[in-house]
Coordinates of C-alpha atoms in Angstrom, one line a residue:
X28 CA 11.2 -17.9 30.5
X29 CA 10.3 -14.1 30.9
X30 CA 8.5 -12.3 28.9
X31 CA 10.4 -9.1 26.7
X32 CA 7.0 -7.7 25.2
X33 CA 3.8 -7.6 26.6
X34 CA 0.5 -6.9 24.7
X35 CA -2.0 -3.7 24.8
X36 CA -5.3 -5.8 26.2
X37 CA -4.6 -8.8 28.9
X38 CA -5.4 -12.2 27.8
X39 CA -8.9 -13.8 27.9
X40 CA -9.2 -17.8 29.0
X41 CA -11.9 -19.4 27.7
X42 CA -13.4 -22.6 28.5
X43 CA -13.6 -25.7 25.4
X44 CA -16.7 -25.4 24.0
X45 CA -18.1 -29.0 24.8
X46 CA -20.0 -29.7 22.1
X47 CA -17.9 -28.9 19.6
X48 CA -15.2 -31.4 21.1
X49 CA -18.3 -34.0 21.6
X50 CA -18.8 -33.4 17.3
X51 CA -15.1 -33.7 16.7
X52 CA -14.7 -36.9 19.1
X53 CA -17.9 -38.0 16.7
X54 CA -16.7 -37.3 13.2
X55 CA -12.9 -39.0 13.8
X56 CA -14.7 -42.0 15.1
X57 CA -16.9 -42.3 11.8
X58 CA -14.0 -41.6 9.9
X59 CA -12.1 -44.1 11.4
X60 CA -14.9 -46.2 11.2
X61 CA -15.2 -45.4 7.0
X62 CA -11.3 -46.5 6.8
X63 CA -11.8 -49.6 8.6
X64 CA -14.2 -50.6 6.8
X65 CA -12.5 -50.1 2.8
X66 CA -9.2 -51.0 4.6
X67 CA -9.8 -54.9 4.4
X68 CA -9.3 -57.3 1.6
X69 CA -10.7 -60.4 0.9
X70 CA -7.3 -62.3 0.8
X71 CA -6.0 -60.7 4.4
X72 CA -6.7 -60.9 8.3
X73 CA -9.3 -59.1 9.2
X74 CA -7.9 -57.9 13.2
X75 CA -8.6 -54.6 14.0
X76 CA -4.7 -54.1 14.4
X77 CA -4.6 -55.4 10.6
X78 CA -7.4 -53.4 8.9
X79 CA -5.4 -50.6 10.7
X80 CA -2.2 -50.8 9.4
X81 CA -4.1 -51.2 5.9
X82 CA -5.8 -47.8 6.5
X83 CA -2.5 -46.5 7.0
X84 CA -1.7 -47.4 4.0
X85 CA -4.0 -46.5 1.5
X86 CA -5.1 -43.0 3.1
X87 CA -1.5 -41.4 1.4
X88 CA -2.0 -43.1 -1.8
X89 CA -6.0 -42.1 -2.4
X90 CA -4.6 -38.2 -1.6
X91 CA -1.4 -38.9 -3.7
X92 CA -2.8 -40.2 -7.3
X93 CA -6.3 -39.3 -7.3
X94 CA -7.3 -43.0 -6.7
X95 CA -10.5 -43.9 -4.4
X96 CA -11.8 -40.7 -4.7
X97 CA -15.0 -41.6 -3.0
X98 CA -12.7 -41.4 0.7
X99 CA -11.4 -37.3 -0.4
X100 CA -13.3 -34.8 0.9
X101 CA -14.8 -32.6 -2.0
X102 CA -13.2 -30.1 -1.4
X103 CA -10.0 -31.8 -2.0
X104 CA -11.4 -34.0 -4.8
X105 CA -12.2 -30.2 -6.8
X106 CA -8.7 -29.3 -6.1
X107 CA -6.9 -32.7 -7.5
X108 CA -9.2 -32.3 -10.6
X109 CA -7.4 -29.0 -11.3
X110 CA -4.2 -30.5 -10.0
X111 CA -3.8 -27.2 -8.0
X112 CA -2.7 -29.5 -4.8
X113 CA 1.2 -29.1 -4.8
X114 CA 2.1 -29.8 -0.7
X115 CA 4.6 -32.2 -2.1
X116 CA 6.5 -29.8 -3.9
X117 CA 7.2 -27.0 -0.8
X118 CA 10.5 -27.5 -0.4
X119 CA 10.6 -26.6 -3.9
X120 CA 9.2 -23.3 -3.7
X121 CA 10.4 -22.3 -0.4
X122 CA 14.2 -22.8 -2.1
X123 CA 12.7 -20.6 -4.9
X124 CA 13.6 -23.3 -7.7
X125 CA 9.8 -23.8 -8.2
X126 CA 7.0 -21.7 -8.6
X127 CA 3.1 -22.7 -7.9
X128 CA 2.6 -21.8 -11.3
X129 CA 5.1 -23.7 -12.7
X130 CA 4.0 -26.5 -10.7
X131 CA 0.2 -26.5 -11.5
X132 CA 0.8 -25.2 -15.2
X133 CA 3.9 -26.3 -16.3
X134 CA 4.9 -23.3 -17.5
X135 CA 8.3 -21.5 -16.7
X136 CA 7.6 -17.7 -15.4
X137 CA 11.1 -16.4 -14.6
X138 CA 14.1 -17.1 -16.1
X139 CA 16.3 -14.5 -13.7
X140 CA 19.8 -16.0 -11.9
X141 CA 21.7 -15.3 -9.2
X142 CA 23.7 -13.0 -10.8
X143 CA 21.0 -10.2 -10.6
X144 CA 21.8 -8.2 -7.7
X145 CA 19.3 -7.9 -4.7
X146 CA 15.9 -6.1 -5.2
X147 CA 15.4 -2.9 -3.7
X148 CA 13.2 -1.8 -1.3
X149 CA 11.6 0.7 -4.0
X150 CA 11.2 -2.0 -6.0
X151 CA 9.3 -4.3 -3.6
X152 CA 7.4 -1.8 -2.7
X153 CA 6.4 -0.6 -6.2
X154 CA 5.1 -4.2 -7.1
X155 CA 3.5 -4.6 -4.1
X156 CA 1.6 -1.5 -4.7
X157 CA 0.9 -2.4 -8.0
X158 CA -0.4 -6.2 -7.3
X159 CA -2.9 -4.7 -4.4
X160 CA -4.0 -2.2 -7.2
X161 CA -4.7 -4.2 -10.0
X162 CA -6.9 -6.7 -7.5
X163 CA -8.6 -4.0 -5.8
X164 CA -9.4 -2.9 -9.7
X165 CA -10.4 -6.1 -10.7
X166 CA -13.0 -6.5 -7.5
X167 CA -14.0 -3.2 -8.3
X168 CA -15.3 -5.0 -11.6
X169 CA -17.2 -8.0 -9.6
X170 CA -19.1 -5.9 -6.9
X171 CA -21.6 -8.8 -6.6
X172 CA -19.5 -12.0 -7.1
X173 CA -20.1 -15.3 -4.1
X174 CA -16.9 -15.8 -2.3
X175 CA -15.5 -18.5 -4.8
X176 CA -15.5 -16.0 -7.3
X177 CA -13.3 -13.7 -4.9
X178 CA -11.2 -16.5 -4.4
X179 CA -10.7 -17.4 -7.7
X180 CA -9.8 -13.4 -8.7
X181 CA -7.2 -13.9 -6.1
X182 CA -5.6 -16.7 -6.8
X183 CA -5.9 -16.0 -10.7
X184 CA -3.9 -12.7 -9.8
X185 CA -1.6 -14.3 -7.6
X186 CA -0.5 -17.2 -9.8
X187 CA 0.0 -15.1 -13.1
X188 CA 2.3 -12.0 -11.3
X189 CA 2.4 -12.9 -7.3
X190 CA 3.9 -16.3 -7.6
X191 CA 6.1 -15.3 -10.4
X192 CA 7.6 -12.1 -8.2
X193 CA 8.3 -14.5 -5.1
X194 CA 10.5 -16.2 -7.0
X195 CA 12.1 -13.8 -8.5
X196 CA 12.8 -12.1 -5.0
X197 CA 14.3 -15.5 -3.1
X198 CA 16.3 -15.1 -6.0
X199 CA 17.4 -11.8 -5.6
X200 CA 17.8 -11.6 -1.1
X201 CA 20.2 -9.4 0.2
X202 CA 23.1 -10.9 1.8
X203 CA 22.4 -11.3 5.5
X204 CA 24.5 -9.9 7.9
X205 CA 26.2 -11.0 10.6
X206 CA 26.1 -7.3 12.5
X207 CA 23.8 -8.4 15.6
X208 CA 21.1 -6.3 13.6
X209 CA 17.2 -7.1 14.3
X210 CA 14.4 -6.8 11.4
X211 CA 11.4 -6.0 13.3
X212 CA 8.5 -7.1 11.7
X213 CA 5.4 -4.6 12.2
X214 CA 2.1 -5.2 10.6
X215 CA -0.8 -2.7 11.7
X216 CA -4.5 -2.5 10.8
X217 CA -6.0 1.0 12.3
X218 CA -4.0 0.3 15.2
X219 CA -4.2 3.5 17.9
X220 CA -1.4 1.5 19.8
X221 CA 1.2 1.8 16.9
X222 CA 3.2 4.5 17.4
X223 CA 3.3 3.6 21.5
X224 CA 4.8 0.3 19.8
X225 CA 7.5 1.7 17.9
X226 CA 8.7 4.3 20.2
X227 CA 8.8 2.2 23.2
X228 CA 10.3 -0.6 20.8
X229 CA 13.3 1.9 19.9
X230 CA 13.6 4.0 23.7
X231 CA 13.5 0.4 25.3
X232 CA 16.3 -0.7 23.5
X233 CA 19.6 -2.2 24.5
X234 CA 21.1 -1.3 21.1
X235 CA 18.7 0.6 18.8
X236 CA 20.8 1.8 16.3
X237 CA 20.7 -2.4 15.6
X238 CA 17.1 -1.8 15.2
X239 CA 15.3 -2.3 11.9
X240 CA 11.4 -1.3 11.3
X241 CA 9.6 -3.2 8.5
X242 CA 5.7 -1.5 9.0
X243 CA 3.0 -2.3 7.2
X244 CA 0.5 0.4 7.9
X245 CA -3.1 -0.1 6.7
X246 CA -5.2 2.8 7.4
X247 CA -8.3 4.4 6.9
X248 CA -7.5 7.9 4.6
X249 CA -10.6 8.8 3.7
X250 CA -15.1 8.6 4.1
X251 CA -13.8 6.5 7.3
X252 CA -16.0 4.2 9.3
X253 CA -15.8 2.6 12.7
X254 CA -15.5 -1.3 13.3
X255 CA -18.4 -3.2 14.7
X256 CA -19.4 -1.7 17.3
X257 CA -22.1 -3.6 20.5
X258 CA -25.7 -4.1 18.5
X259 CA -23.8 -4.4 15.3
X260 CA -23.4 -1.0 14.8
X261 CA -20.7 1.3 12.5
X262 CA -20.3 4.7 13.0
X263 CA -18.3 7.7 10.8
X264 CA -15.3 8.4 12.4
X265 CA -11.9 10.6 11.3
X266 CA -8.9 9.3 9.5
X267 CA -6.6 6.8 11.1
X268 CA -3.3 8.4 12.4
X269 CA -0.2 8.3 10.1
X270 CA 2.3 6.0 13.0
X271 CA 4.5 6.2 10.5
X272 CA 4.8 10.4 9.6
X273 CA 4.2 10.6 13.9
X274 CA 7.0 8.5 15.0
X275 CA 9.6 9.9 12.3
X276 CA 8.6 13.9 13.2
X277 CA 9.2 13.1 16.9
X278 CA 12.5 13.2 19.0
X279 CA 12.5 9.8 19.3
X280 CA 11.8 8.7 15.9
X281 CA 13.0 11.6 13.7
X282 CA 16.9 10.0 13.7
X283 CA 15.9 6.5 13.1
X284 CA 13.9 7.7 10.1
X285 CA 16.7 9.4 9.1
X286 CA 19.0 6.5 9.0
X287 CA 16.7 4.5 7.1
X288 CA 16.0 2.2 10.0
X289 CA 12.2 2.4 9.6
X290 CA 11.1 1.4 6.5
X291 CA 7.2 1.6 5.4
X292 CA 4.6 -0.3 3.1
X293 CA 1.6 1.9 2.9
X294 CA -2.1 0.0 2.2
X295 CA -5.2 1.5 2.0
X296 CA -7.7 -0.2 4.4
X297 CA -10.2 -1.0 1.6
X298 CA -6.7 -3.2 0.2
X299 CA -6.3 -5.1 2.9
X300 CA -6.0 -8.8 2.2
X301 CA -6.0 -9.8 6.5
X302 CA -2.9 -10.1 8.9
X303 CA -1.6 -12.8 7.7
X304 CA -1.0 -11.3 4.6
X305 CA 0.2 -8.2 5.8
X306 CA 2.9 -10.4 7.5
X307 CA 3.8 -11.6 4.2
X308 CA 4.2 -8.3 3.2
X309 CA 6.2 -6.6 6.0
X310 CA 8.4 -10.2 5.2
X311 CA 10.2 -8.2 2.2
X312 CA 11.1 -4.9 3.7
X313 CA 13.9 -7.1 5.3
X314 CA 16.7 -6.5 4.1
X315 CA 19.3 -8.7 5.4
X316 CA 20.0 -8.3 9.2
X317 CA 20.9 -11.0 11.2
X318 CA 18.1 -11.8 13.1
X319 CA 14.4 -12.2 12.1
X320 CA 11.2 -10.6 14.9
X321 CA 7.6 -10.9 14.5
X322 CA 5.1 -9.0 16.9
X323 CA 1.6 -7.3 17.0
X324 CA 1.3 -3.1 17.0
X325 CA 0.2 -3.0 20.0
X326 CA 3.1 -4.1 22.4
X327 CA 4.9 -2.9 25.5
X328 CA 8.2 -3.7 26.3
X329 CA 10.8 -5.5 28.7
X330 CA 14.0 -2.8 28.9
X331 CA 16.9 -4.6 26.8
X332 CA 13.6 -6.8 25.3
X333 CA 15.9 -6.9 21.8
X334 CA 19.2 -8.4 23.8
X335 CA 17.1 -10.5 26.5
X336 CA 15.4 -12.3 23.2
X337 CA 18.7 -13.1 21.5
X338 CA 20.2 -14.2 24.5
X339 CA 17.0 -16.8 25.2
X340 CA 17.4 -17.9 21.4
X341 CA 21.0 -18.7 22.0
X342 CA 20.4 -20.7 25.0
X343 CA 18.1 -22.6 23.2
X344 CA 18.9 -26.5 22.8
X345 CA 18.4 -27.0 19.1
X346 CA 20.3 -26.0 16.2
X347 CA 17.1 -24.0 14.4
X348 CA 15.3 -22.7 16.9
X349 CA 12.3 -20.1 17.1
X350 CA 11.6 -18.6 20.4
X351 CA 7.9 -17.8 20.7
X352 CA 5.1 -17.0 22.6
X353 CA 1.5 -15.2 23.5
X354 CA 3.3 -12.1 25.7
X355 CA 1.6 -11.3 28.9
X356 CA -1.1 -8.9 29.5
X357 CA 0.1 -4.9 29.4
X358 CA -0.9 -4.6 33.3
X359 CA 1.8 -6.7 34.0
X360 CA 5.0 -5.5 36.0
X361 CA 7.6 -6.9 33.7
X362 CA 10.6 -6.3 35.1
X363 CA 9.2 -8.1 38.7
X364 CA 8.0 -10.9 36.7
X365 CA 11.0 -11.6 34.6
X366 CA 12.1 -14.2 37.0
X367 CA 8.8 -15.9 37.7
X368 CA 8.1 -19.0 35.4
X369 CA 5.7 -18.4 32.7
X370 CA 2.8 -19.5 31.0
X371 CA 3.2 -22.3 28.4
X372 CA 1.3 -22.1 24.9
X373 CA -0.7 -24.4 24.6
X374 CA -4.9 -25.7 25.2
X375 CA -6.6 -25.3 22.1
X376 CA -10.2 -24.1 23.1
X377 CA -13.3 -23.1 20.4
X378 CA -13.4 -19.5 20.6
X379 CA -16.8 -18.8 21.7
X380 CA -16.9 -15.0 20.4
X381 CA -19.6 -14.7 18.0
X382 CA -17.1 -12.5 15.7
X383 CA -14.5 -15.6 15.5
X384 CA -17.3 -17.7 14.2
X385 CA -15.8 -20.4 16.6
X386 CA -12.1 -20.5 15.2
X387 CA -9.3 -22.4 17.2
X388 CA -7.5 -20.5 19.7
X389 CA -4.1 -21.2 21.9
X390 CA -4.6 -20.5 25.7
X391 CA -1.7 -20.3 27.9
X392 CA -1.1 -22.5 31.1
X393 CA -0.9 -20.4 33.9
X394 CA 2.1 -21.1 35.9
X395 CA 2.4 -24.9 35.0
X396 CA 6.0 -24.4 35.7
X397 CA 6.9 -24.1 39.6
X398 CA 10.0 -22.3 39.0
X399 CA 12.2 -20.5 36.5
X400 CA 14.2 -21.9 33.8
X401 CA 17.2 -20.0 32.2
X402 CA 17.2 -22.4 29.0
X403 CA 14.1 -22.2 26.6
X404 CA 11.5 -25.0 27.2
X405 CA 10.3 -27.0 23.8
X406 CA 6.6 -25.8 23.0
X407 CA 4.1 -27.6 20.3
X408 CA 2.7 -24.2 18.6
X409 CA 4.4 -20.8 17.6
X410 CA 2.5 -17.7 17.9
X411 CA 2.4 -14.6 15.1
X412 CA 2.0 -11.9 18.0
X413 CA 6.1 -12.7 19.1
X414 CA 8.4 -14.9 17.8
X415 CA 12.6 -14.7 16.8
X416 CA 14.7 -16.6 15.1
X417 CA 17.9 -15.8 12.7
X418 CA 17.0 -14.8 9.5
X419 CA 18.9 -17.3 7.8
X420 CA 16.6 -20.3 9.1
X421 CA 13.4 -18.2 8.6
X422 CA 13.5 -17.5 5.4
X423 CA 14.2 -21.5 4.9
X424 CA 10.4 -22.0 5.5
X425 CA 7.3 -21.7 2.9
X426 CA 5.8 -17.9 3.2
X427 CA 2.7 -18.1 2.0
X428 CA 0.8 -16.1 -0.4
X429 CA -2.7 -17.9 -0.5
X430 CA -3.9 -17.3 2.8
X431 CA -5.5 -14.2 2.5
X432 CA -8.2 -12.9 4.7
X433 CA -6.9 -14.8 7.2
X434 CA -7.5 -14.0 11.0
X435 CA -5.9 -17.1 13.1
X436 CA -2.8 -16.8 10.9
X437 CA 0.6 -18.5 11.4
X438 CA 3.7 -16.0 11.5
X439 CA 4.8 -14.8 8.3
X440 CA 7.2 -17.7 7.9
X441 CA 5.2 -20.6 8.3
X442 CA 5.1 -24.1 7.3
X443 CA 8.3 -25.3 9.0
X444 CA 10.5 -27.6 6.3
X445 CA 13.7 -27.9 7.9
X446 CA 13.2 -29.5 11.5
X447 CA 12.9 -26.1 13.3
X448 CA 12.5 -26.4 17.0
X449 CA 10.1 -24.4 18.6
X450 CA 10.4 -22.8 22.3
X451 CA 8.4 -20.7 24.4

């Protein structure tokens, strides 16, 4: 398929890191090993094809009541003790029925219906204000706390007025439309690129007035300090530019603004809870259009990117699909390589980066296609940097709240419940 946005820095392939794979290939043959062996009863065969199917069938039950707690990971085990695992219960809460509060503590947090009409956009934004305040206060209070006692602030926080609010707001959606409108999901973090992204997003266009900006802009106000810089260093540097102020005060921007089509969450960078909850965030400043975009703030784009991506959603074979993909590299001429096969996502490497701390990263495979197809090709992973879908099957997924400080996040709607299809 071709590629309608490109990124601002070109792609890096990396090599698996070999030992790592060698100490995975290790620890699933000892675990295998561990299930085999509690897997066999005195009173049944003991083949290896037997003592598997047993294994089979007690892993789900140990992680389901609590029982043969010596196979959980402690981890886990901590977690059933405080009965604060609820994965079977997702469905619940994605349909906004159920709360994780409600769930863990049996209590009932909102007792709103249907009949309330749909929140605002002052209104999201106000709590969401207010929520990143009262943590960032509350931190403020535990300057010296170990990372499970940040954790813990969070999800104390988040369960009591977080959870509670969700709810409340799949509750109270907008109507969607059925107008050909795009929500363009924007999530920034001291991002020079932004404003490139949103004026090029708009100029490039097929119909922009169709266009809808949901940015979350995290920036550095104030006493501002550079990132890591090579030998570890961090420098003072000025305030981040306002993308948001620039784009609406220029030609391009200032009518757009105007019409309410770019709509703004504002977080201080000392508030920021990581991209994947940004994503979360920039989630509730839609407000109803038809069809549902994800992408990084620092893209470059394919013209007509907005009608070439609707048009390779449509063609897709499934009934719920989600058209996604690592764009190319900015250097890229798009327009020549729109009819060249592309890349597939896929190869899971070790990131070697020392900053990554050896996270799991998708590669792409370089023209394992030989030529083009017109129909969208099924892919195993979705990636947060593009990806479109209608609104209506988006928001039928889980959006997360607890993964905060998250790099190597998932797009904002997650957690697939429904039998979505992915394609690249």
């Amino acid at each position: 398929m071709s590629h309608p946005l490109a990124p601002r820095a070109p792609p890096c392939f990396r090599r698996p890191a070999r030992p790592f794979v060698l100490a995975l290939a290790v620890v699933n043959v000892v675990f295998l090993v561990f299930l085999l062996s509690h897997a066999t009863r005195s009173d049944e065969p003991t083949t290896l094809r037997d003592r598997i199917r047993r294994a089979k069938e007690i892993l789900p039950v140990r992680f389901r009541d609590g029982t043969g707690v010596s196979g959980v990971p402690m981890r886990l085990r901590k977690l059933l003790n405080k009965h604060e695992i609820v994965g079977s219960n997702l469905a619940l809460i994605a349909k906004g029925t159920e709360t994780v509060e409600e769930i863990i503590h049996g209590t009932k947090s909102y007792d709103g219906g249907s009949d309330q009409p749909p929140m605002t956009l002052r209104e999201i934004e106000y709590f969401i204000t207010g929520f990143l305040q009262k943590l960032h206060e509350k931190y403020a209070e535990i300057k010296r706390a170990t990372h499970d006692q940040i954790w813990q602030t969070y999800h104390d926080i988040a369960v009591k007025s977080l959870y509670p609010w969700d709810r409340e707001y799949l509750q109270r959606m907008p109507e969607r439309r059925s107008d050909g409108s795009i929500f363009l999901s924007l999530a920034t973090y001291r991002d020079e690129n932004c404003l490139n992204t949103i004026t090029w997003a708009y100029e490039k266009s097929k119909n922009p007035e169709k266009l809808f900006v949901g940015l979350v802009q995290q920036n550095c106000e104030s006493n501002c300090r550079s990132g890591v810089l090579e030998g570890g260093k961090m420098v003072d540097v000025d305030p981040d530019d306002d993308c948001y102020n620039l784009f609406c005060e220029s030609t391009v921007g200032k009518p757009h603004c105007h019409s309410g089509r770019v709509r703004v969450l504002h977080i201080n960078e000392t508030e920021s809870l990581g991209p994947y909850a940004a994503r979360y965030f920039a989630s509730k400043l839609w407000y109803g259009e038809e069809w549902y975009m994800q992408i990084d703030a620092h893209m470059t784009f394919l013209q007509d990117w907005d009608d070439i991506s609707i048009k390779m959603l449509k063609a897709a074979p499934s009934d719920k699909p989600v058209l996604s993909h690592y764009p190319p590299s900015h250097q890229m001429d798009l327009a020549r390589e729109a009819g060249e096969p592309s890349p597939r996502l896929c190869g899971p490497v070790f990131a070697e980066s020392d900053l990554e701390s050896q996270i799991i990263r998708l590669e792409g495979g370089q023209k394992w296609d030989k030529h083009h197809w017109d129909v969208p090709r099924f892919a195993p992973f979705t990636a947060a940097g593009y990806f479109v879908s209608h609104s209506g099957e988006c928001w039928t997924y889980f959006t997360s709240t607890r993964a905060v400080w998250v790099f190597q996040s998932l797009p904002c709607c997650l957690c697939p419940l429904n039998n979505v299809t992915i394609f690249w």
